[in-house]
Coordinates of C-alpha atoms in Angstrom, one line a residue:
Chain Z
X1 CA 11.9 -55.4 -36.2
X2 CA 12.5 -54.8 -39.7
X3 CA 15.7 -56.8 -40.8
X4 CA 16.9 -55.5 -44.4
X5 CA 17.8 -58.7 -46.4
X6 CA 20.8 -57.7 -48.4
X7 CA 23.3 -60.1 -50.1
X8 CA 25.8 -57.9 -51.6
X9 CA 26.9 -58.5 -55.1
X10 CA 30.5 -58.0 -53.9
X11 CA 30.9 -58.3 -50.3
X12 CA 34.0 -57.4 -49.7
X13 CA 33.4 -54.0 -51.4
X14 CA 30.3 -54.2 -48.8
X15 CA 32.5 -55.0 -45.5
X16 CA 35.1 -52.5 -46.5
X17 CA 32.2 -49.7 -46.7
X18 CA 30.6 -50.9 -43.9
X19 CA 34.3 -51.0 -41.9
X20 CA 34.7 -46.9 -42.9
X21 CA 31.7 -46.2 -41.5
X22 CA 30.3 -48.1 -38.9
X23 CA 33.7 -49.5 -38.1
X24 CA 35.1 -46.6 -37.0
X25 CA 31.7 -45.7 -34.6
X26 CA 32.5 -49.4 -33.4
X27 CA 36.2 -48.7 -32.7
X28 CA 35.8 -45.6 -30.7
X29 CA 32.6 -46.8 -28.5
X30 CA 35.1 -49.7 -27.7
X31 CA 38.0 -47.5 -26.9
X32 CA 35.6 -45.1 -24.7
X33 CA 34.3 -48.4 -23.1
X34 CA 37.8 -49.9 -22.3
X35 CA 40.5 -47.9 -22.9
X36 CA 42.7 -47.4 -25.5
X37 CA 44.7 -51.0 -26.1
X38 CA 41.6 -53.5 -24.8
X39 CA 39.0 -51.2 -26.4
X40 CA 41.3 -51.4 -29.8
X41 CA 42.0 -55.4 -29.5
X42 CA 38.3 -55.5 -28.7
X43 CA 37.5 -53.7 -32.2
X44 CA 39.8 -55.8 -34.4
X45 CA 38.5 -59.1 -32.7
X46 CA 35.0 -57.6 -33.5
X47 CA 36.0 -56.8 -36.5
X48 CA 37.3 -60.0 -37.6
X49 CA 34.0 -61.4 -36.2
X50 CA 32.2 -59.4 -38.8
X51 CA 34.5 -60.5 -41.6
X52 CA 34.2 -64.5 -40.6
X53 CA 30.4 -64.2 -40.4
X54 CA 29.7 -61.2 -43.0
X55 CA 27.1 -63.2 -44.5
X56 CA 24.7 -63.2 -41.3
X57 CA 26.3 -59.8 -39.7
X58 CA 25.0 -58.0 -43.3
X59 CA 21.7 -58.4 -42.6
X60 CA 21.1 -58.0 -38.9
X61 CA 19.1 -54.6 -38.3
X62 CA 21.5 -53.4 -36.0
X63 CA 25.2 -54.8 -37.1
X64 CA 27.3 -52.3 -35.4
X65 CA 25.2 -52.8 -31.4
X66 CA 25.7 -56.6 -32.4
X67 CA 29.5 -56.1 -33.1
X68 CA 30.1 -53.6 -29.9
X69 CA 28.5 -56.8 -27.9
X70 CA 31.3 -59.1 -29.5
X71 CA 33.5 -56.6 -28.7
X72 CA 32.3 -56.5 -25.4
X73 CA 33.1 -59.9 -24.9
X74 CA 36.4 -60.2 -26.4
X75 CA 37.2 -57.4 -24.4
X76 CA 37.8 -59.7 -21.3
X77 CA 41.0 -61.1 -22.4
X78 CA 42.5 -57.8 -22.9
X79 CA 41.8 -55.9 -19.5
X80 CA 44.7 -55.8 -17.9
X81 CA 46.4 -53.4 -14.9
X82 CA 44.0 -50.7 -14.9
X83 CA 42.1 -50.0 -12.1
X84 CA 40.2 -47.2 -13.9
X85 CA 39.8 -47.2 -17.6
X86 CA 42.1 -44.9 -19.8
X87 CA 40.9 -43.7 -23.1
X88 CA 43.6 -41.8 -24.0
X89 CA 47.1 -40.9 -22.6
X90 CA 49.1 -37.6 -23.0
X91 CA 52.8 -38.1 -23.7
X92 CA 55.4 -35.2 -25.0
X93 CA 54.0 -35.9 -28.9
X94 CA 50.3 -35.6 -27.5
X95 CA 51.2 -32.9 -25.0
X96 CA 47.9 -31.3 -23.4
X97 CA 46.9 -29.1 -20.4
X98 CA 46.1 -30.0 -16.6
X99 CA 42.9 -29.9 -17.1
X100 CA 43.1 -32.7 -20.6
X101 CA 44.5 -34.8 -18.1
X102 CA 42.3 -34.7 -15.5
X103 CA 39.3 -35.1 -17.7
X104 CA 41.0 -38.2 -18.6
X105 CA 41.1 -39.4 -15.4
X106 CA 37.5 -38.3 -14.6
X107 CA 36.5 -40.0 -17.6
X108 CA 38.1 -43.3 -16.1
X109 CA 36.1 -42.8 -13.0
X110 CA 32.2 -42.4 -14.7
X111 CA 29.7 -44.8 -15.1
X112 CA 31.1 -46.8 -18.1
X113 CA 27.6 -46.3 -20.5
X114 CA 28.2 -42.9 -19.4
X115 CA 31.4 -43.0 -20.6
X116 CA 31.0 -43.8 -23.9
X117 CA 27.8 -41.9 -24.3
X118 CA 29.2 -38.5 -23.2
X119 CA 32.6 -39.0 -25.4
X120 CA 30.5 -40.4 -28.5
X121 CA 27.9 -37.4 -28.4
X122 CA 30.5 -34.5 -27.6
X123 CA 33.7 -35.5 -28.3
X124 CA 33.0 -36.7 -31.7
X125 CA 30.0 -35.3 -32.5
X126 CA 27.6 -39.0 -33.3
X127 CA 23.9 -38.1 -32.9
X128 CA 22.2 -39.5 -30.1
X129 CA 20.2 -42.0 -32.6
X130 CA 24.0 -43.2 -33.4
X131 CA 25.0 -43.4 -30.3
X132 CA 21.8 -45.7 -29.2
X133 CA 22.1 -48.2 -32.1
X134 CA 25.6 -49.0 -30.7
X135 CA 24.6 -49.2 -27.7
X136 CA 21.7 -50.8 -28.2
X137 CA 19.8 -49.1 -26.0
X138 CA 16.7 -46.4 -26.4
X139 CA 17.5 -42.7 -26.9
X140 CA 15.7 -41.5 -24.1
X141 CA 18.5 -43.6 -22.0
X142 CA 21.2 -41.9 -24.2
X143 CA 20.1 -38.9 -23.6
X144 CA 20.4 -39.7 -19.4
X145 CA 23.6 -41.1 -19.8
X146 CA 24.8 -38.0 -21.7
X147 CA 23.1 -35.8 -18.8
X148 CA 24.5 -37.7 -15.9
X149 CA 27.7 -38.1 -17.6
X150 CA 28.3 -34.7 -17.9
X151 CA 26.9 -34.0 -14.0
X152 CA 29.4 -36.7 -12.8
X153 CA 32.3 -35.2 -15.1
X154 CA 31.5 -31.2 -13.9
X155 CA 31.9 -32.3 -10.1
X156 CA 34.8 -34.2 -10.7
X157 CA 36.6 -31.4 -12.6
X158 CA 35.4 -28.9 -10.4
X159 CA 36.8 -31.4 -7.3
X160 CA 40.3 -31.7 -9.1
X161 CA 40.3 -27.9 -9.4
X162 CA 39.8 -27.5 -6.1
X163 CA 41.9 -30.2 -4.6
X164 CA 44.7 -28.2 -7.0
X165 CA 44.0 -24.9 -5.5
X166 CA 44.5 -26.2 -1.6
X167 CA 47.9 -27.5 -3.5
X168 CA 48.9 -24.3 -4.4
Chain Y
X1 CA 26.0 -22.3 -21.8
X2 CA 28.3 -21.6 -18.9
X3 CA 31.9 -20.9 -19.2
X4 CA 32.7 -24.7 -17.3
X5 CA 30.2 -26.6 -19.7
X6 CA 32.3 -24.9 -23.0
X7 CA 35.8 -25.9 -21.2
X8 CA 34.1 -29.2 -20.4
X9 CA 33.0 -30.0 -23.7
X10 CA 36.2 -28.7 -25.6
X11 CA 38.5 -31.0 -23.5
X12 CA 36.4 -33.9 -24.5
X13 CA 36.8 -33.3 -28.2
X14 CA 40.7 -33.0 -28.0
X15 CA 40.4 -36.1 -25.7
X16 CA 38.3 -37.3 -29.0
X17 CA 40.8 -36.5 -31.3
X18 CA 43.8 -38.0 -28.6
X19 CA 41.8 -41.2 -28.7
X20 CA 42.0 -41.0 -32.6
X21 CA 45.8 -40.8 -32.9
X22 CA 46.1 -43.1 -30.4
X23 CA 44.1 -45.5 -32.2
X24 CA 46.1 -45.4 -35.3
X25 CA 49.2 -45.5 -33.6
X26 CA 48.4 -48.8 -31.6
X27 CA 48.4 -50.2 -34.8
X28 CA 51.9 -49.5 -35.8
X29 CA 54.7 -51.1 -33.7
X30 CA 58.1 -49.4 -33.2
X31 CA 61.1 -52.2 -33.2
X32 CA 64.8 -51.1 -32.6
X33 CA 66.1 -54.7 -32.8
X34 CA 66.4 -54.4 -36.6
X35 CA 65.3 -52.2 -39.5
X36 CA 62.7 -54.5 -40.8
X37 CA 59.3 -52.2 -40.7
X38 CA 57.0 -54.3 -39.4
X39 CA 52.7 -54.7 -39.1
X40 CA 50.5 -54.0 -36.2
X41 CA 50.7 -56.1 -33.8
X42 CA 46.7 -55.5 -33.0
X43 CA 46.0 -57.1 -36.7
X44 CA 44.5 -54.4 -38.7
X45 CA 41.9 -55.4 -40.7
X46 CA 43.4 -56.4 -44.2
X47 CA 46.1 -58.9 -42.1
X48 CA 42.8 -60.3 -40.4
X49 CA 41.0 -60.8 -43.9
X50 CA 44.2 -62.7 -44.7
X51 CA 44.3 -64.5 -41.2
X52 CA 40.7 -65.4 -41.3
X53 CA 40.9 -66.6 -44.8
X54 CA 44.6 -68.8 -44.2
X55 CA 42.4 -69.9 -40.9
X56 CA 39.9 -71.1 -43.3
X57 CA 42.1 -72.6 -46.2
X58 CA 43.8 -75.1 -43.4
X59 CA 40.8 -76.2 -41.7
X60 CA 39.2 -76.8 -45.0
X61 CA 42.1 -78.4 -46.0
X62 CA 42.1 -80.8 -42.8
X63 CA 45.6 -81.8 -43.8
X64 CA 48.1 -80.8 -41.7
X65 CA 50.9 -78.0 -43.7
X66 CA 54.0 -79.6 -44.5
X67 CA 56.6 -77.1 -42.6
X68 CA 59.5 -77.9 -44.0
X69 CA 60.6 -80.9 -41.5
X70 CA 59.2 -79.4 -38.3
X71 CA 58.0 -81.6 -36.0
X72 CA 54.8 -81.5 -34.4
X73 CA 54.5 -80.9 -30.8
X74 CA 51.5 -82.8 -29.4
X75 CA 50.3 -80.3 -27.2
X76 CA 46.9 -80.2 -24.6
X77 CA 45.5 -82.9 -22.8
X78 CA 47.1 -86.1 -23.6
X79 CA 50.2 -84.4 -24.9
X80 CA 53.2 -82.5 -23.7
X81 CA 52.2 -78.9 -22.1
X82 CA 54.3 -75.6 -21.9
X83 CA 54.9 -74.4 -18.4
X84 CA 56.3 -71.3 -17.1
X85 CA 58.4 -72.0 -14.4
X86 CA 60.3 -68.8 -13.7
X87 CA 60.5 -68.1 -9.6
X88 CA 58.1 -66.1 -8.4
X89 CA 55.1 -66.8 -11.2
X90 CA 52.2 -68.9 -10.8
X91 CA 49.6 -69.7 -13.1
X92 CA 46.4 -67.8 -12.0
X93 CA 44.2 -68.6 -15.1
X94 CA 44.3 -70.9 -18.1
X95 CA 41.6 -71.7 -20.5
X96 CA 41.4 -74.1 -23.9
X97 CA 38.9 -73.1 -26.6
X98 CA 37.8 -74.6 -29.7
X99 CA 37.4 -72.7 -32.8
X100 CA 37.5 -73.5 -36.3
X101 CA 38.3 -76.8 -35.9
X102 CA 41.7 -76.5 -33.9
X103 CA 42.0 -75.6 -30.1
X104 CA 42.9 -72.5 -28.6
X105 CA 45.3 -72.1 -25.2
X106 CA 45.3 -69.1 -22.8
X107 CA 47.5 -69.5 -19.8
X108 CA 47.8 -65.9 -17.8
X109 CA 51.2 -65.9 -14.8
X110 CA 51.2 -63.6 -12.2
X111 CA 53.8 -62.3 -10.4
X112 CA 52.6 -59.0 -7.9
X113 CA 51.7 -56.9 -10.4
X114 CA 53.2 -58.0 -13.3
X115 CA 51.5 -60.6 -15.8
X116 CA 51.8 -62.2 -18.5
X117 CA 49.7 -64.2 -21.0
X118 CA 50.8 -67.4 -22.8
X119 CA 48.8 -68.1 -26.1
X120 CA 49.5 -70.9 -28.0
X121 CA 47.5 -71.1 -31.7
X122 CA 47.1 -72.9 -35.0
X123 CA 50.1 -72.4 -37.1
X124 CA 49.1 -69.0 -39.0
X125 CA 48.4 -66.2 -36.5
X126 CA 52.2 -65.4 -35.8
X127 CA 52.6 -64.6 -40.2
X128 CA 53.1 -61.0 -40.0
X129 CA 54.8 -60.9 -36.8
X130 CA 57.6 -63.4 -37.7
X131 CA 59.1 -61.3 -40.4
X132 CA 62.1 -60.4 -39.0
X133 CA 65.6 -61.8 -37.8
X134 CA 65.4 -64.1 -34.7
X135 CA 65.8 -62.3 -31.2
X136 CA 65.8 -65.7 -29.1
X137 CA 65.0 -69.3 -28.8
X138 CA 62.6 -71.1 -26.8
X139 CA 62.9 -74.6 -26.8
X140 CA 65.2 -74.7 -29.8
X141 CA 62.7 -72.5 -32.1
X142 CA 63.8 -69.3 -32.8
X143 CA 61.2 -66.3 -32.5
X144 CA 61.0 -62.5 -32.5
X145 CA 60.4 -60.2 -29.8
X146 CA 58.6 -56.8 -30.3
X147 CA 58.2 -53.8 -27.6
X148 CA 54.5 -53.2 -27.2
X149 CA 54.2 -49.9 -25.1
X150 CA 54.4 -50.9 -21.9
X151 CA 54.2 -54.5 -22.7
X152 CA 56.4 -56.9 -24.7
X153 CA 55.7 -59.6 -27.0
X154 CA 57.5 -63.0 -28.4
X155 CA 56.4 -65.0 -31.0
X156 CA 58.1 -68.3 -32.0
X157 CA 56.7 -71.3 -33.6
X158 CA 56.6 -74.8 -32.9
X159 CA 55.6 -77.3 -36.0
X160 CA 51.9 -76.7 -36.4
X161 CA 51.7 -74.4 -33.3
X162 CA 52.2 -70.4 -33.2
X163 CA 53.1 -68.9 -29.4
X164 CA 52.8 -65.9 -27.8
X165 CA 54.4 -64.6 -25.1
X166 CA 52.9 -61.2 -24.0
X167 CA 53.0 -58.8 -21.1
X168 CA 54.7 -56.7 -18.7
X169 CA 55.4 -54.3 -16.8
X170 CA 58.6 -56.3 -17.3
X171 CA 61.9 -54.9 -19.3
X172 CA 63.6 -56.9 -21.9
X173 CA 66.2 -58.8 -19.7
X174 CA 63.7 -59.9 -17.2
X175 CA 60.7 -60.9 -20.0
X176 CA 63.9 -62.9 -21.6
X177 CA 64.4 -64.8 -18.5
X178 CA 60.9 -65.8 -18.1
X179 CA 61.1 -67.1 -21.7
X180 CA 64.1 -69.4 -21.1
X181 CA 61.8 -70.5 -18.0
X182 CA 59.2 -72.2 -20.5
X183 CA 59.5 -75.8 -20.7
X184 CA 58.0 -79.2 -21.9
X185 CA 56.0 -80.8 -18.7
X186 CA 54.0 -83.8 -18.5
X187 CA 50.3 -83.8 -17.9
X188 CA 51.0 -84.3 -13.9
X189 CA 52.9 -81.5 -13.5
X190 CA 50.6 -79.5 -15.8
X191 CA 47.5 -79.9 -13.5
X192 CA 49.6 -79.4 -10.2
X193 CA 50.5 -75.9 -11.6
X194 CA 47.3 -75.1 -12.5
X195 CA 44.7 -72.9 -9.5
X196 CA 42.2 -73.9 -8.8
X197 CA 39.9 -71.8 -10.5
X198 CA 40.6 -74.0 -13.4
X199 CA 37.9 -76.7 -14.3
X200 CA 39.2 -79.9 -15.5
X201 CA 37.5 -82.4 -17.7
X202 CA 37.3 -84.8 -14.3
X203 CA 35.4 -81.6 -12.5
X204 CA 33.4 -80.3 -14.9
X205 CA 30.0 -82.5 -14.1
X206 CA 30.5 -81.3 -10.5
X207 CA 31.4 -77.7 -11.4
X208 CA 28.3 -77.4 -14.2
X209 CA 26.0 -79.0 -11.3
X210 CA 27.0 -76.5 -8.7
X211 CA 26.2 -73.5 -11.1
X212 CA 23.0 -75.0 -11.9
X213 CA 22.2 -75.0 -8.6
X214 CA 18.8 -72.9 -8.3
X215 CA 18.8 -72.2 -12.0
X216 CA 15.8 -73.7 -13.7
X217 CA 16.2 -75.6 -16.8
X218 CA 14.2 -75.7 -20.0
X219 CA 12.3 -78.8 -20.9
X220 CA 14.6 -81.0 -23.4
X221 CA 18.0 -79.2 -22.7
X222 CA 20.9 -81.6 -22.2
X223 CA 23.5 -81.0 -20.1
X224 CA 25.4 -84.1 -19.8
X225 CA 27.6 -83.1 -23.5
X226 CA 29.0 -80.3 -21.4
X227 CA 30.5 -82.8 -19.1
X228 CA 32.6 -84.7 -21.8
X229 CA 34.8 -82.6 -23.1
X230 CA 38.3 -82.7 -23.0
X231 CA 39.2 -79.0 -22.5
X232 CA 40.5 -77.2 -19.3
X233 CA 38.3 -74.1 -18.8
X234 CA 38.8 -71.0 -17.0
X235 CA 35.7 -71.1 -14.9
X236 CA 34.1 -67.9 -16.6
X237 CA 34.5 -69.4 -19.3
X238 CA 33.0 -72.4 -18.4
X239 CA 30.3 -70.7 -17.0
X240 CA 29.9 -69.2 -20.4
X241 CA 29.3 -73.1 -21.6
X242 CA 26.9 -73.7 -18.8
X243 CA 24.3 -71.2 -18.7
X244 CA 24.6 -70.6 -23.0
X245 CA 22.1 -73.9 -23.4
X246 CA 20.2 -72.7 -20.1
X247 CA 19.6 -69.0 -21.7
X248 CA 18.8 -70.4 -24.8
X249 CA 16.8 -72.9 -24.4
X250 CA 14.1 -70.7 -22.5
X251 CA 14.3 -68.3 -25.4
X252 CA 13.8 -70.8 -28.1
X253 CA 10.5 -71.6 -26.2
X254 CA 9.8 -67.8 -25.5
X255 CA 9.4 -67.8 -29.2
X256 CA 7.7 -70.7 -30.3
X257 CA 5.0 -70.2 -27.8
X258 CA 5.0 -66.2 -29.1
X259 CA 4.7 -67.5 -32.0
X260 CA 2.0 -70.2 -31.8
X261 CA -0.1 -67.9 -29.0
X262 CA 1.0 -70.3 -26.0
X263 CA 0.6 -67.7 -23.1
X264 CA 1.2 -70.6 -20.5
X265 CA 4.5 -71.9 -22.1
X266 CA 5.4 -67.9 -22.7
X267 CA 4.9 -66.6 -19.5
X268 CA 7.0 -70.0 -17.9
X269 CA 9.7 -69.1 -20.6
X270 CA 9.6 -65.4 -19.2
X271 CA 9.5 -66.0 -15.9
X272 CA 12.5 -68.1 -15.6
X273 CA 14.4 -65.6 -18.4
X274 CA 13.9 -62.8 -15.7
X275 CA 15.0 -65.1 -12.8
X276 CA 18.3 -65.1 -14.3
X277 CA 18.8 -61.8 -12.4
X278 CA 19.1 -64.3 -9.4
X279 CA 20.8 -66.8 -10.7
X280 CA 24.2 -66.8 -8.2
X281 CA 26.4 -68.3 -11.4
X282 CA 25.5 -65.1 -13.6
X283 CA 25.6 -63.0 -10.2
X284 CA 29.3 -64.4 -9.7
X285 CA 30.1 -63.9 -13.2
X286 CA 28.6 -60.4 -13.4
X287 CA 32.6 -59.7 -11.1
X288 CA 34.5 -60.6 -14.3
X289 CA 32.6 -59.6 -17.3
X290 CA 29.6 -59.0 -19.3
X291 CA 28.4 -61.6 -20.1
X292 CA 25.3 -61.6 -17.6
X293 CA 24.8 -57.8 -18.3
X294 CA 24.9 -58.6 -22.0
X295 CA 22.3 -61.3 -21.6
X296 CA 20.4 -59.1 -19.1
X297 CA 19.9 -56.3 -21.1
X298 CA 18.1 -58.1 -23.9
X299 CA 16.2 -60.1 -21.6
X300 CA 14.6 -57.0 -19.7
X301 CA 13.1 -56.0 -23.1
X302 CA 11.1 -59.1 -23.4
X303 CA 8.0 -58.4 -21.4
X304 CA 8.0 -55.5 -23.7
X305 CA 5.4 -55.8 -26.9
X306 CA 7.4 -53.3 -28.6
X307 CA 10.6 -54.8 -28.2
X308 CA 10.7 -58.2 -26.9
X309 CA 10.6 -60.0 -30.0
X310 CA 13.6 -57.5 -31.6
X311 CA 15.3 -58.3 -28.4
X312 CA 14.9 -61.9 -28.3
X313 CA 16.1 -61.9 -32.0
X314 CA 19.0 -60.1 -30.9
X315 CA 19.5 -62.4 -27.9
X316 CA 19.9 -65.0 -30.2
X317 CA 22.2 -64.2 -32.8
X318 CA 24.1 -62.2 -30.5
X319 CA 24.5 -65.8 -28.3
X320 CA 24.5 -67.9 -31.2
X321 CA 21.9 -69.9 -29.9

């Protein structure tokens, strides 16, 4: 493992780089793992992490899969009431379709590195090279979590639209 | 690509862009009580910089901050403790951490389906949120409450202490009530209110015993510290402080025998690394959190050439061994 020793000249300049970029990849991948408050707690306590021990997080190989672990674990004391996850919710300002909705749901239902696989690869577009490092896991299993994920989300949709149908 | 797959895959980018907004708008509060605009009450990152940072200053410092004639509660074991005691709400979890030189209380009451948590910090973490007039008074300290979607929040301050009050589903009169509930006890009536899920000082030995029960240690690894502390634990959390040395020790010797070519002390190391799978404390723990997985999924890289030694490197700094 090649670990790039790098002690910044100005490190907050470095963090604050490093919290546009790979921050945001964190904050998301949390959110898609736990919903939108825990997943967002989860990212600042992650994030705070990073800041407290910036001198040993700036030269790990793999900052961001380290952070989503801290994350990951912080994450406990902010799960709370939901049976299934919820990434997102649709109010009258973020007014969607049916079918938005019940992708939500479906979403909440999936295999959790599924999850955050499928919305990280097509919802926002991350490569599947980005999507391993968080995860910290090879691409090859991205890339089945991605294909299941998407299997698992097509027969739940299709289910919902059928269960909608028999409603009328 | 079939018609489904493009309607599958364009719903999850406005689901992408959803999460987004929703992201930045979790970190604005709304507050109709007064006019004051105040910060996110999920601490964006420039109030952390400036928490972690006023964090460090005071324990640097080790002086305690004058506050202006505020006493100082003595709170935690040996001190006075701050119990719920609306009808209805029992404590079902409560656990005291160290960090940064101060100690850290978590006390979760449930009642059905409604909970809340009761956090209780160094003076410091309740700065931004304390910027406005006074909405009510908990044992003569006046504090401010804030709506938090379906949640709400009160933070008041008690000498060196900062509390937190936070949960729901509850509406305003009702979270009010529960925070005229809180009062002073004693350490007796702390521990009768406390489940039993809760290891205390007196039971940790017996507890950490139990949990180690089938788990093989590594040579020089000493248990016996994890007995004497003074702090309550929620028994996750606990078992957090139990199997950490266990885990660790094995792969500190996992490397040193890499390292020095010891194939009999790696394989041992390995061997009882993998057997963690097994291990009924992890099993139980796997329930609650991911902890075990966590641990798991670095450990099932080690028999790997290619990436057991990035795994174990990641094992250990992602542990703090």
């Amino acid at each position: 493992v090649e670990i790039e020793v790098r002690r910044p000249a100005v490190p907050d300049r470095a963090f604050e780089r490093f919290v546009e970029t790979d921050g945001s990849r964190l904050r998301r991948a949390l959110v898609a793992r736990f919903g939108i408050d825990p997943g967002n707690d989860a990212a600042n306590d992650a994030l705070a992490h990073a800041w407290s021990h910036w001198s040993s997080v700036s030269t790990m190989a793999n900052p961001v899969g380290y952070l989503f672990r801290v994350g990951q674990s912080a994450s406990r004391r902010y799960r709370r009431w939901q049976r299934h996850v919820v990434v997102c919710t649709f109010d009258e300002a973020g007014a969607s379709d049916v079918y938005d909705e019940g992708l939500v749901a479906s979403l909440g239902r999936i295999d959790h590195r599924q999850r955050v696989a499928v919305l990280l690869v097509h919802g926002y577009g991350y490569s599947y090279r980005e999507v391993a490092e968080v995860l910290d896991v090879s691409v090859a299993a991205v890339t089945n979590h991605v294909h299941r994920g998407l299997g698992a989300l097509r027969s739940q949709m299709k289910e919902q639209g059928r269960t909608m149908e028999e409603q009328g | 690509m079939n018609e489904p797959t493009d309607r599958l895959l364009a719903g999850l980018r406005r689901v992408a862009v959803r999460m987004d907004e929703q992201s930045q708008s979790s970190a604005r509060i709304e507050r109709p009580y007064t006019t004051v605009n105040l910060v996110s009450p999920r601490r964006p990152l420039a109030t952390w910089i400036v928490a972690a940072m006023t964090l460090a200053v005071v324990v640097a410092s080790v002086i305690a901050v004058t506050n202006g004639g505020d006493r100082t509660q003595v709170f935690g074991a040996g001190g006075s403790r701050l119990l719920l005691q609306a009808p209805g709400w029992a404590i079902t979890r409560h656990d005291e951490a160290d960090e940064g030189g101060s100690t850290h209380f978590e006390t979760t009451y449930r009642s059905g389906d409604r909970r809340v948590d009761l956090h209780q910090r160094p003076r410091g973490y309740n700065d931004e949120f304390m910027q406005g007039s006074s909405d009510f008074t908990v044992l003569g300290h006046e504090g401010v409450l804030l709506p938090s979607g379906t949640e709400l929040r009160a933070f008041w301050r008690d000498g060196q202490w900062d509390l937190e009050l936070r949960g729901g589903p509850l509406d305003e009169a009702e979270f009010r009530v529960l925070l005229g509930s809180i009062a002073l006890v004693d350490e007796t009536t702390w521990e009768a209110a406390l489940p039993e899920t809760v290891v205390r000082p007196a039971d940790r030995a017996r507890v950490a015993a139990e949990m180690l029960t089938g788990v093989p240690l590594p040579p020089g690894v000493d248990m016996a510290t994890i007995a004497q502390s003074a702090r309550q634990k929620d028994r996750y959390q606990f078992g957090v402080e139990v199997v950490k040395p266990v885990l660790c020790g094995w792969m500190a010797q996992w490397v040193d025998a890499r390292r020095t070519g010891d194939a009999t002390r790696e394989k041992e190391a390995l061997d009882a690394l993998q057997s963690s799978h097994e291990w009924p404390v992890l099993l139980q723990m796997a329930v609650e959190g991911d902890y075990p997985e966590a641990a798991w999924s670095s450990i099932d890289q080690l028999a790997d050439d290619a990436t057991g030694e990035g795994a174990a490197q990641r094992f250990r700094s992602g542990f703090n061994c």
